[in-house]
CSV table of C-alpha atoms in Angstrom, one decimal:
chain,number,residue,atom,x,y,z
G,1,MET,CA,111.4,116.6,93.0
G,2,LYS,CA,111.4,119.7,92.4
G,3,HIS,CA,113.3,119.0,89.2
G,4,ILE,CA,111.5,117.2,87.8
G,5,ILE,CA,107.8,119.8,88.2
G,6,ASN,CA,109.7,122.5,86.9
G,7,SER,CA,110.9,120.0,83.9
G,8,TYR,CA,107.0,119.1,83.6
G,9,GLU,CA,105.9,122.6,82.8
G,10,ASN,CA,109.1,123.3,80.5
G,11,ILE,CA,107.0,120.6,78.5
G,12,ASN,CA,104.0,121.2,78.8
G,13,ASP,CA,103.8,125.4,79.3
G,14,THR,CA,102.2,125.8,75.7
G,15,ALA,CA,99.9,123.2,75.8
G,16,ARG,CA,97.7,124.0,79.0
G,17,ASN,CA,96.5,127.3,80.9
G,18,ASN,CA,98.7,126.2,84.2
G,19,SER,CA,98.4,130.0,86.2
G,20,ASP,CA,94.9,129.4,87.4
G,21,CYS,CA,94.9,126.4,89.7
G,22,PRO,CA,98.7,125.6,90.0
G,23,ARG,CA,99.7,122.8,91.5
G,24,VAL,CA,100.2,123.5,95.5
G,25,VAL,CA,103.6,121.4,96.0
G,26,LEU,CA,104.6,121.0,99.7
G,27,PRO,CA,108.0,120.6,100.5
G,28,GLU,CA,109.5,116.9,100.1
G,29,GLU,CA,110.8,117.6,104.0
G,30,ILE,CA,107.6,117.8,105.0
G,31,PHE,CA,106.5,114.1,103.7
G,32,PHE,CA,109.3,112.9,105.0
G,33,THR,CA,109.5,114.2,108.6
G,34,ILE,CA,105.3,112.6,108.9
G,35,SER,CA,106.1,109.3,106.8
G,36,ILE,CA,109.2,109.1,109.9
G,37,ALA,CA,107.4,109.7,112.3
G,38,GLY,CA,104.6,107.2,111.1
G,39,VAL,CA,107.2,104.6,111.0
G,40,LEU,CA,108.6,105.4,114.5
G,41,GLU,CA,104.8,105.6,116.0
G,42,ASN,CA,103.5,102.4,114.4
G,43,LEU,CA,106.8,100.1,114.9
G,44,ILE,CA,106.7,101.5,118.4
G,45,VAL,CA,103.1,100.1,118.9
G,46,LEU,CA,103.5,97.1,117.7
G,47,LEU,CA,106.7,96.2,119.5
G,48,ALA,CA,105.2,97.4,123.0
G,49,VAL,CA,102.8,94.5,121.8
G,50,PHE,CA,105.2,91.9,120.8
G,51,LYS,CA,107.3,92.4,123.9
G,52,ASN,CA,104.5,92.5,126.7
G,53,LYS,CA,102.7,88.6,127.6
G,54,ASN,CA,99.4,90.8,128.7
G,55,LEU,CA,99.3,92.7,125.7
G,56,GLN,CA,98.7,90.0,123.4
G,57,ALA,CA,95.2,89.8,123.0
G,58,PRO,CA,92.4,90.1,120.3
G,59,MET,CA,92.0,93.9,120.5
G,60,TYR,CA,95.6,94.5,120.8
G,61,PHE,CA,95.8,92.7,118.0
G,62,PHE,CA,93.9,94.2,116.1
G,63,ILE,CA,95.4,97.6,116.8
G,64,CYS,CA,99.2,96.1,115.9
G,65,SER,CA,96.9,95.2,112.6
G,66,LEU,CA,96.0,99.4,112.6
G,67,ALA,CA,99.8,99.4,113.3
G,68,ILE,CA,100.9,97.6,110.4
G,69,SER,CA,98.9,99.1,108.0
G,70,ASP,CA,99.6,102.9,108.9
G,71,MET,CA,103.5,101.7,108.1
G,72,LEU,CA,103.6,100.7,105.4
G,73,GLY,CA,101.2,103.8,104.4
G,74,SER,CA,104.4,105.9,105.4
G,75,LEU,CA,107.0,103.3,104.4
G,76,TYR,CA,105.3,104.0,101.0
G,77,LYS,CA,106.1,107.4,101.2
G,78,ILE,CA,109.2,107.4,101.6
G,79,LEU,CA,110.5,104.8,99.8
G,80,GLU,CA,108.4,107.2,96.8
G,81,ASN,CA,110.6,110.0,97.2
G,82,ILE,CA,114.0,107.4,97.7
G,83,LEU,CA,113.3,106.6,94.4
G,84,ILE,CA,112.2,109.7,93.0
G,85,ILE,CA,115.8,111.8,94.7
G,86,LEU,CA,117.5,108.7,93.0
G,87,ARG,CA,115.9,109.1,89.8
G,88,ASN,CA,117.0,113.3,90.2
G,89,THR,CA,120.4,112.8,90.7
G,90,GLY,CA,120.8,110.5,88.0
G,91,TYR,CA,120.5,106.8,89.7
G,92,LEU,CA,118.2,105.7,87.2
G,93,LYS,CA,116.5,106.4,84.3
G,94,PRO,CA,113.0,108.3,84.2
G,95,ARG,CA,111.3,105.7,82.0
G,96,GLY,CA,113.6,101.6,82.3
G,97,SER,CA,111.9,98.9,83.6
G,98,PHE,CA,113.1,98.6,86.5
G,99,GLU,CA,111.3,101.6,87.0
G,100,THR,CA,108.1,101.1,85.7
G,101,THR,CA,108.1,97.9,88.2
G,102,ALA,CA,109.5,99.6,91.2
G,103,ASP,CA,107.0,102.1,91.1
G,104,ASP,CA,103.9,99.6,90.6
G,105,ILE,CA,104.9,97.4,93.0
G,106,ILE,CA,104.8,100.9,96.0
G,107,ASP,CA,101.7,101.2,93.8
G,108,SER,CA,100.2,98.0,95.1
G,109,LEU,CA,102.0,98.8,98.4
G,110,PHE,CA,100.1,102.2,98.7
G,111,VAL,CA,96.0,100.2,97.9
G,112,LEU,CA,97.6,97.3,100.2
G,113,SER,CA,98.2,100.0,102.9
G,114,LEU,CA,94.6,102.0,101.8
G,115,LEU,CA,93.1,99.2,102.5
G,116,GLY,CA,94.6,97.3,105.6
G,117,SER,CA,93.6,100.6,107.0
G,118,ILE,CA,90.4,100.3,106.2
G,119,PHE,CA,89.7,96.8,107.6
G,120,SER,CA,92.0,97.3,110.7
G,121,LEU,CA,89.3,99.9,111.3
G,122,SER,CA,86.5,98.0,110.8
G,123,VAL,CA,88.2,96.1,112.5
G,124,ILE,CA,88.8,97.3,115.6
G,125,ALA,CA,85.0,98.6,115.8
G,126,ALA,CA,83.2,95.1,115.3
G,127,ASP,CA,85.7,93.9,117.8
G,128,ARG,CA,84.7,96.3,120.2
G,129,TYR,CA,81.0,96.3,119.4
G,130,ILE,CA,81.6,92.8,120.5
G,131,THR,CA,82.7,93.4,123.4
G,132,ILE,CA,79.5,95.7,124.7
G,133,PHE,CA,76.4,93.9,123.3
G,134,HIS,CA,77.9,90.6,123.8
G,135,ALA,CA,80.0,91.3,126.6
G,136,LEU,CA,79.5,87.6,128.7
G,137,ARG,CA,80.6,86.1,125.5
G,138,TYR,CA,82.8,88.2,124.7
G,139,HIS,CA,85.2,85.6,124.9
G,140,SER,CA,84.3,82.8,122.9
G,141,ILE,CA,82.9,84.5,120.1
G,142,VAL,CA,87.1,86.2,119.9
G,143,THR,CA,89.2,83.7,120.7
G,144,VAL,CA,92.9,84.2,119.3
G,145,ARG,CA,92.9,82.0,116.8
G,146,ARG,CA,89.9,83.5,115.2
G,147,THR,CA,91.1,86.8,116.0
G,148,VAL,CA,94.7,85.4,113.8
G,149,VAL,CA,92.5,83.8,110.9
G,150,VAL,CA,90.0,87.1,110.4
G,151,LEU,CA,93.8,89.3,110.4
G,152,ALA,CA,95.3,86.6,107.8
G,153,VAL,CA,92.0,86.4,104.8
G,154,ILE,CA,92.3,90.0,106.1
G,155,TRP,CA,95.9,90.8,104.6
G,156,THR,CA,95.4,88.7,101.4
G,157,PHE,CA,92.7,89.5,100.8
G,158,CYS,CA,94.6,93.0,101.2
G,159,THR,CA,97.3,91.9,98.8
G,160,ALA,CA,95.9,90.5,96.4
G,161,SER,CA,92.9,93.3,96.2
G,162,GLY,CA,96.1,95.9,95.8
G,163,ILE,CA,97.7,93.6,93.0
G,164,ALA,CA,94.7,93.6,91.3
G,165,ILE,CA,93.6,96.9,91.4
G,166,VAL,CA,97.5,98.6,90.3
G,167,ILE,CA,97.1,96.2,87.8
G,168,PHE,CA,93.4,96.5,86.4
G,169,SER,CA,93.7,100.5,87.2
G,170,HIS,CA,93.2,101.7,83.9
G,171,HIS,CA,90.0,100.3,83.6
G,172,VAL,CA,86.7,102.4,85.5
G,173,PRO,CA,84.9,99.3,87.5
G,174,THR,CA,88.3,98.7,89.5
G,175,VAL,CA,88.5,102.7,91.2
G,176,ILE,CA,84.9,102.5,91.6
G,177,THR,CA,85.1,99.6,93.4
G,178,PHE,CA,87.6,100.6,95.2
G,179,THR,CA,86.8,104.3,95.5
G,180,SER,CA,83.0,102.8,97.2
G,181,LEU,CA,85.3,100.4,99.8
G,182,PHE,CA,85.6,104.8,102.2
G,183,PRO,CA,81.7,105.2,101.9
G,184,LEU,CA,80.7,101.7,102.9
G,185,MET,CA,82.7,101.3,105.9
G,186,LEU,CA,82.2,104.4,106.7
G,187,VAL,CA,78.9,104.0,107.0
G,188,PHE,CA,79.5,100.4,108.7
G,189,ILE,CA,82.1,102.3,110.8
G,190,LEU,CA,79.2,104.9,111.8
G,191,CYS,CA,76.6,102.1,112.7
G,192,LEU,CA,78.6,100.2,115.5
G,193,TYR,CA,79.8,103.7,117.4
G,194,VAL,CA,76.4,104.8,117.7
G,195,HIS,CA,74.6,101.7,118.0
G,196,MET,CA,77.2,101.2,121.0
G,197,PHE,CA,76.7,104.9,121.6
G,198,LEU,CA,73.1,105.5,122.5
G,199,LEU,CA,73.2,102.2,124.7
G,200,ALA,CA,76.2,103.9,127.2
G,201,ARG,CA,74.3,106.3,126.8
G,202,SER,CA,70.7,104.3,128.3
G,203,HIS,CA,73.1,103.0,130.6
G,204,THR,CA,74.6,106.2,132.5
G,205,ARG,CA,71.4,107.6,132.5
G,206,LYS,CA,70.0,104.3,134.6
G,207,ILE,CA,73.5,104.5,136.5
G,208,SER,CA,75.1,107.8,136.9
G,209,THR,CA,73.8,111.6,136.5
G,210,LEU,CA,76.8,113.2,134.5
G,211,PRO,CA,76.2,113.7,131.9
G,212,ARG,CA,79.8,114.8,131.5
G,213,THR,CA,80.0,111.0,130.6
G,214,ASN,CA,78.0,111.3,127.9
G,215,MET,CA,79.3,114.0,126.4
G,216,LYS,CA,82.8,112.6,126.4
G,217,GLY,CA,81.7,109.5,124.5
G,218,ALA,CA,80.5,111.9,122.3
G,219,ILE,CA,83.5,113.7,121.0
G,220,THR,CA,85.6,110.6,121.3
G,221,LEU,CA,83.3,109.1,118.8
G,222,THR,CA,83.7,112.4,116.5
G,223,ILE,CA,86.9,112.2,117.2
G,224,LEU,CA,87.6,108.7,116.5
G,225,LEU,CA,85.0,109.4,113.0
G,226,GLY,CA,85.9,112.7,112.1
G,227,VAL,CA,90.4,111.9,112.0
G,228,PHE,CA,88.8,109.2,109.9
G,229,ILE,CA,86.7,111.1,107.6
G,230,PHE,CA,89.2,114.2,107.5
G,231,CYS,CA,91.9,111.9,106.4
G,232,TRP,CA,90.3,109.8,103.8
G,233,ALA,CA,87.7,111.3,102.4
G,234,PRO,CA,90.1,114.0,100.7
G,235,PHE,CA,91.7,111.4,98.4
G,236,VAL,CA,88.8,109.2,97.7
G,237,LEU,CA,87.0,112.0,95.9
G,238,HIS,CA,90.5,113.1,94.4
G,239,VAL,CA,90.7,109.1,92.5
G,240,LEU,CA,87.0,109.3,91.6
G,241,LEU,CA,87.4,113.1,90.6
G,242,MET,CA,90.4,112.4,88.1
G,243,THR,CA,88.5,109.0,86.6
G,244,PHE,CA,85.4,110.5,85.9
G,245,CYS,CA,86.2,114.7,85.2
G,246,PRO,CA,90.3,115.0,84.4
G,247,SER,CA,89.8,117.6,82.4
G,248,ASN,CA,87.0,119.9,84.1
G,249,PRO,CA,88.4,123.3,85.1
G,250,TYR,CA,86.9,122.5,88.5
G,251,CYS,CA,88.4,119.3,88.6
G,252,ALA,CA,91.6,120.3,87.7
G,253,CYS,CA,91.0,122.9,91.0
G,254,TYR,CA,90.6,120.0,93.4
G,255,MET,CA,93.3,118.1,92.2
G,256,SER,CA,95.9,120.6,91.9
G,257,LEU,CA,95.6,120.1,96.0
G,258,PHE,CA,97.3,116.4,95.4
G,259,GLN,CA,99.8,116.4,97.3
G,260,VAL,CA,97.5,118.5,100.5
G,261,ASN,CA,95.3,115.5,99.9
G,262,GLY,CA,98.8,112.8,100.3
G,263,MET,CA,99.7,114.1,103.1
G,264,LEU,CA,96.5,113.9,105.1
G,265,ILE,CA,96.7,109.7,104.5
G,266,MET,CA,100.7,110.3,105.8
G,267,CYS,CA,99.0,112.7,109.0
G,268,ASN,CA,96.6,109.5,109.5
G,269,ALA,CA,99.1,107.4,109.7
G,270,VAL,CA,101.0,110.0,112.5
G,271,ILE,CA,97.5,110.3,113.9
G,272,ASP,CA,96.2,106.8,114.3
G,273,PRO,CA,98.2,105.7,117.5
G,274,PHE,CA,97.4,108.5,119.3
G,275,ILE,CA,93.9,107.7,119.5
G,276,TYR,CA,93.6,104.0,119.0
G,277,ALA,CA,96.7,102.4,120.7
G,278,PHE,CA,97.8,104.9,123.0
G,279,ARG,CA,94.3,105.4,124.8
G,280,SER,CA,95.4,102.2,126.2
G,281,PRO,CA,96.3,102.3,129.9
G,282,GLU,CA,98.4,99.0,129.3
G,283,LEU,CA,100.4,99.6,126.6
G,284,ARG,CA,100.8,103.1,127.6
G,285,ASP,CA,102.8,101.3,130.8
G,286,ALA,CA,103.9,98.9,128.6
G,287,PHE,CA,105.3,102.3,126.3
G,288,THR,CA,106.6,104.1,129.1
G,289,LYS,CA,108.6,100.5,130.7
G,290,MET,CA,110.1,100.5,126.8
G,291,VAL,CA,111.0,103.6,126.3
G,292,PHE,CA,112.4,104.5,129.7
G,293,CYS,CA,113.4,100.8,131.1
G,294,SER,CA,112.8,102.0,134.4
G,295,SER,CA,111.7,98.9,137.1
G,296,THR,CA,109.2,101.1,138.8
G,297,ALA,CA,106.8,101.1,135.9
G,298,ARG,CA,106.9,97.2,136.0
G,299,THR,CA,105.7,97.2,139.0
G,300,THR,CA,103.1,99.2,139.1
G,301,ASP,CA,101.4,96.7,137.4
G,302,PRO,CA,98.6,94.5,138.7
B,1,MET,CA,103.1,108.1,91.0
B,2,LYS,CA,105.8,110.5,89.5
B,3,MET,CA,107.7,108.7,88.1
B,4,SER,CA,104.4,106.4,85.6
B,5,ALA,CA,103.2,110.1,85.2
B,6,GLN,CA,106.7,110.3,83.0
B,7,ARG,CA,106.5,107.4,81.1
B,8,LEU,CA,102.7,108.4,80.5
B,9,ILE,CA,104.1,111.9,79.0
B,10,SER,CA,105.7,110.3,76.7
B,11,ASN,CA,103.1,107.9,75.6
B,12,ARG,CA,100.1,110.7,76.1
B,13,THR,CA,99.7,111.2,72.3
B,14,SER,CA,99.0,107.6,71.1
B,15,GLN,CA,96.2,106.8,74.0
B,16,GLN,CA,92.9,107.8,74.4
B,17,SER,CA,92.0,109.8,77.0
B,18,ALA,CA,90.0,106.5,78.4
B,19,SER,CA,93.0,105.0,79.2
B,20,ASN,CA,94.8,108.2,80.8
B,21,SER,CA,94.3,107.2,83.8
B,22,ASP,CA,96.3,104.8,83.2
B,23,TYR,CA,98.2,105.2,87.1
B,24,THR,CA,95.5,106.3,88.7
B,25,TRP,CA,97.4,107.9,91.1
B,26,GLU,CA,99.9,110.0,89.0
B,27,TYR,CA,100.6,113.0,91.0
B,28,GLU,CA,101.4,115.1,87.3
B,29,TYR,CA,97.5,114.7,86.2
B,30,TYR,CA,97.6,117.9,84.1
B,31,GLU,CA,99.2,116.1,81.8
B,32,ILE,CA,96.5,114.6,81.2
B,33,GLY,CA,94.2,117.2,78.9
B,34,PRO,CA,94.6,120.9,78.1
B,35,VAL,CA,92.3,122.1,80.8
B,36,SER,CA,91.0,125.8,79.6
B,37,PHE,CA,89.4,127.6,82.4
B,38,GLU,CA,88.0,130.2,80.0
B,39,GLY,CA,83.7,130.7,81.0
B,40,LEU,CA,83.2,128.9,84.5
B,41,LYS,CA,80.3,130.3,86.4
B,42,ALA,CA,81.6,129.8,90.1
B,43,HIS,CA,84.7,130.6,91.6
B,44,LYS,CA,87.1,127.4,90.3
B,45,TYR,CA,88.0,126.1,93.8
B,46,SER,CA,84.2,126.0,94.0
B,47,ILE,CA,84.7,122.1,94.8
B,48,VAL,CA,87.2,122.4,97.0
B,49,ILE,CA,85.3,124.9,99.4
B,50,GLY,CA,82.2,122.9,99.1
B,51,PHE,CA,84.0,119.7,99.7
B,52,TRP,CA,85.4,120.8,102.9
B,53,VAL,CA,82.5,122.6,103.9
B,54,GLY,CA,80.6,120.0,103.5
B,55,LEU,CA,82.8,118.3,105.1
B,56,ALA,CA,82.9,120.4,108.0
B,57,VAL,CA,78.8,120.4,108.1
B,58,PHE,CA,78.7,116.5,108.2
B,59,VAL,CA,81.5,116.3,111.3
B,60,ILE,CA,79.9,119.9,113.6
B,61,PHE,CA,76.0,118.2,112.7
B,62,MET,CA,77.4,114.4,114.0
B,63,PHE,CA,78.5,115.8,117.1
B,64,PHE,CA,75.6,118.1,117.8
B,65,VAL,CA,73.6,114.6,116.8
B,66,LEU,CA,75.7,113.1,119.6
B,67,THR,CA,75.5,116.0,122.2
B,68,LEU,CA,72.1,116.2,122.2
B,69,LEU,CA,71.5,112.5,122.7
B,70,THR,CA,73.4,112.6,125.6
B,71,LYS,CA,72.0,115.9,126.9
B,72,THR,CA,68.2,113.9,126.4
B,73,GLY,CA,68.6,111.5,128.4
B,74,ALA,CA,69.3,113.2,131.2
B,75,PRO,CA,67.8,111.6,134.7
B,76,HIS,CA,66.5,113.1,137.1
B,77,GLN,CA,68.5,112.4,140.5
B,78,ASP,CA,69.1,114.3,143.3
B,79,ASN,CA,72.9,116.1,143.1
B,80,ALA,CA,72.9,115.4,146.7
B,81,GLU,CA,73.6,111.5,145.8
B,82,SER,CA,75.6,112.1,143.6
B,83,SER,CA,78.9,112.1,144.9
B,84,GLU,CA,77.5,109.0,147.1
B,85,LYS,CA,77.1,107.4,143.6
B,86,ARG,CA,80.5,108.5,141.9
B,87,PHE,CA,82.2,106.8,145.2
B,88,ARG,CA,80.1,103.8,145.0
B,89,MET,CA,80.9,103.8,140.9
B,90,ASN,CA,84.4,103.9,142.0
B,91,SER,CA,84.1,101.3,144.2
B,92,PHE,CA,82.7,99.2,140.9
B,93,VAL,CA,84.7,100.1,139.0
B,94,SER,CA,88.3,100.5,140.4
B,95,ASP,CA,87.0,96.5,141.6
B,96,PHE,CA,86.5,95.3,138.2
B,97,GLY,CA,89.1,97.5,136.6
B,98,ARG,CA,91.7,94.4,136.8
B,99,PRO,CA,91.0,90.9,136.0
B,100,LEU,CA,90.8,89.6,139.4
B,101,GLU,CA,89.7,85.9,140.6
B,102,PRO,CA,85.5,85.8,141.4
B,103,ASP,CA,86.6,85.1,145.2
B,104,LYS,CA,88.6,89.0,145.6
B,105,VAL,CA,85.7,90.2,144.2
B,106,PHE,CA,83.4,88.7,146.4
B,107,SER,CA,86.0,89.2,149.4
B,108,ARG,CA,85.2,93.1,149.2
B,109,GLN,CA,84.0,94.7,151.8
B,110,GLY,CA,80.8,97.0,152.1
B,111,ASN,CA,80.7,96.5,148.3
B,112,GLU,CA,77.3,95.5,148.0
B,113,GLU,CA,76.9,96.6,145.1
B,114,SER,CA,79.0,95.2,143.0
B,115,ARG,CA,78.3,91.7,144.5
B,116,SER,CA,74.5,92.4,143.2
B,117,LEU,CA,75.7,93.4,139.7
B,118,PHE,CA,77.7,90.5,139.6
B,119,HIS,CA,74.8,88.4,140.5
B,120,CYS,CA,73.2,89.6,138.2
B,121,TYR,CA,76.1,88.9,135.7
B,122,ILE,CA,76.3,85.3,136.9
B,123,ASN,CA,72.8,85.0,136.2
B,124,GLU,CA,72.3,85.8,133.1
B,125,VAL,CA,75.3,83.6,132.0
B,126,GLU,CA,73.5,80.7,133.4
B,127,ARG,CA,70.2,81.5,131.6
B,128,LEU,CA,68.5,82.0,135.2
B,129,ASP,CA,65.5,83.9,135.8
B,130,ARG,CA,67.3,87.1,135.0
B,131,ALA,CA,64.9,89.4,136.4
B,132,LYS,CA,63.5,87.3,139.5
B,133,THR,CA,66.7,86.6,140.9
B,134,CYS,CA,68.2,90.1,140.4
B,135,HIS,CA,65.3,91.3,141.8
B,136,GLN,CA,65.5,89.1,145.0
B,137,THR,CA,70.0,90.1,145.0
B,138,THR,CA,68.7,93.8,144.6
B,139,ALA,CA,66.2,94.4,147.3
B,140,LEU,CA,68.6,92.8,149.8
B,141,ASP,CA,71.2,94.6,148.5
B,142,SER,CA,71.0,98.5,150.7
B,143,ASP,CA,72.2,100.6,147.4
B,144,VAL,CA,69.5,103.2,147.0
B,145,GLN,CA,71.1,103.8,143.5
B,146,LEU,CA,70.6,101.3,142.0
B,147,GLN,CA,67.0,100.6,143.6
B,148,GLU,CA,66.2,104.0,142.0
B,149,ALA,CA,67.5,103.1,138.6
B,150,ILE,CA,65.0,100.0,138.8
B,151,ARG,CA,61.8,101.7,141.0
B,152,SER,CA,62.2,104.4,138.3
B,153,SER,CA,61.9,103.1,135.2
B,154,GLY,CA,58.9,102.4,134.0
B,155,GLN,CA,60.2,97.9,132.9
B,156,PRO,CA,61.9,96.9,135.9
B,157,GLU,CA,62.6,93.1,134.2
B,158,GLU,CA,63.4,94.9,131.1
B,159,GLU,CA,66.1,97.7,132.9
B,160,LEU,CA,67.7,95.4,134.5
B,161,ASN,CA,68.2,92.9,131.4
B,162,ARG,CA,69.5,95.7,129.7
B,163,LEU,CA,72.0,96.7,132.4
B,164,MET,CA,72.6,93.5,131.9
B,165,LYS,CA,73.6,92.9,129.2
B,166,PHE,CA,76.7,95.1,128.4
B,167,ASP,CA,80.1,95.2,130.3
B,168,ILE,CA,79.2,97.9,133.3
B,169,PRO,CA,83.2,99.2,133.7
B,170,ASN,CA,83.5,99.6,130.6
B,171,PHE,CA,80.9,102.2,130.8
B,172,VAL,CA,80.5,103.4,134.1
B,173,ASN,CA,83.1,106.5,133.6
B,174,THR,CA,83.8,108.7,136.9
B,175,ASP,CA,84.9,112.2,137.5
B,176,GLN,CA,88.3,110.2,138.7
B,177,ASN,CA,88.7,108.9,134.9
B,178,SER,CA,90.0,105.2,136.4
B,179,PHE,CA,89.2,103.8,133.0
B,180,GLY,CA,90.7,106.8,130.7
B,181,GLU,CA,88.2,109.4,129.6
B,182,ASP,CA,85.8,107.8,127.6
B,183,ASP,CA,83.0,105.3,127.7
B,184,LEU,CA,83.9,104.3,124.0
B,185,LEU,CA,87.5,103.2,124.2
B,186,ILE,CA,87.2,100.5,125.4
B,187,SER,CA,90.7,100.4,126.9
B,188,GLU,CA,90.8,97.1,128.5
B,189,PRO,CA,89.6,93.9,127.6
B,190,PRO,CA,86.3,92.9,128.8
B,191,ILE,CA,87.3,92.0,132.9
B,192,VAL,CA,84.8,88.7,133.2
B,193,LEU,CA,86.7,86.3,131.6
B,194,GLU,CA,87.9,86.1,135.1
B,195,THR,CA,84.7,84.8,136.5
B,196,LYS,CA,84.5,81.1,137.1
B,197,PRO,CA,80.8,80.5,135.2
B,198,LEU,CA,81.5,82.0,132.4
B,199,SER,CA,85.1,80.0,132.2
B,200,GLN,CA,83.0,77.0,132.1
B,201,THR,CA,80.6,77.9,129.9
B,202,SER,CA,83.6,79.7,127.1
B,203,HIS,CA,85.2,76.3,127.8
B,204,LYS,CA,84.0,74.2,125.3
B,205,ASP,CA,84.5,76.8,122.6
B,206,LEU,CA,87.6,78.4,123.2
B,207,ASP,CA,90.3,77.0,121.5
């Protein structure tokens, strides 16, 4: 990758003033490490749910959906780096038809992973909302079949949208649609979680004197939403700026940090299992059982 | 993305600027056009700094709003009872911490409070007169805490209804962290599946 950037700079050095906002380049090793960590973690989550019968509930299916989309995002990064390395070492032509097709395919993989993440986080929040506000009817509202249908619809929509966005990516409405999904989903999740939090607050006000419990709820909620915002917003802003003000110097300086923004998305794939999947004691037990192959973990399960 | 940018460079001279976002997520955006850095009024990284500062301020503001919501809801109860409540909540919570059979729940000795609240749940499902039944149940109960909570609120029936509306074990959090440390991270599926009355009403909806 360093070869490519050096060659670009040689070609276009006279055409631009590139000394004011130099592109921030992260070493490939960092991307590789983060992507591989993301793939492994999410694979562990998927395997734990797949192997453990008591984890095959709607709630865990939604967490699996999130794990799949995070895994796809990390896979995208790995594939892209492999393709670039192959092109660097001369195995692939820079402008061949295979390369452009492969590039389009992995770009649509990226968009699929993005949309999948967004929708998975939304359905996880909706599932928790139903758990709290319709607790007694939860198991009649959220059945396994409905879960599978909802996930199938979501992933079909994401795949179709991913392909369509990559094909029509040069149109401004496509970009606007794509980038507006982020704030819409953020508002949706924020409303759900804040409503849940308010209910928790009013409940513990009657039952318990422990403000610490609500403090922990506030911290949890801040972490959930904060990680999402910090990891996704920079990239979304980059896409917007690239569409609407590519030659503005301020926008160009923001866009020089593109690799940092991309890395934040990879970090989101690494952090998500810790704040969603591994918060569940059952899933942690299943993970321990899988990794350490100990029978003691099995006997402590209820 | 990088490879598509290479193609973009070769076609750049023949394309309009509107179609320069052909490969929207390319890395080498610089090649779209020459960027002049002369005559900047503000610092060149002003969007970067402004964006990150705004983001941090938003998240911190959100945290403080949530914390303030926490503090305004602090009840006025004695500290002497807090350990007792914690114990009760622990037993209540551990009672519902696993998907138990209803008869196991009821067979637990000395857990009047959980039984009363469990009755409240059942009654809500069967659409009986919630307030009245729960009043009776809790009036018979010797649980000081619940009665205090009911008496302290202005509208006991409404409070009872609100109490029954959600899954208490997922909210009632104790120091001992029997469910993990957070209210909102529902790490266990709702346990009321195991109650018989619920299963009667839900079987017709289940696939």
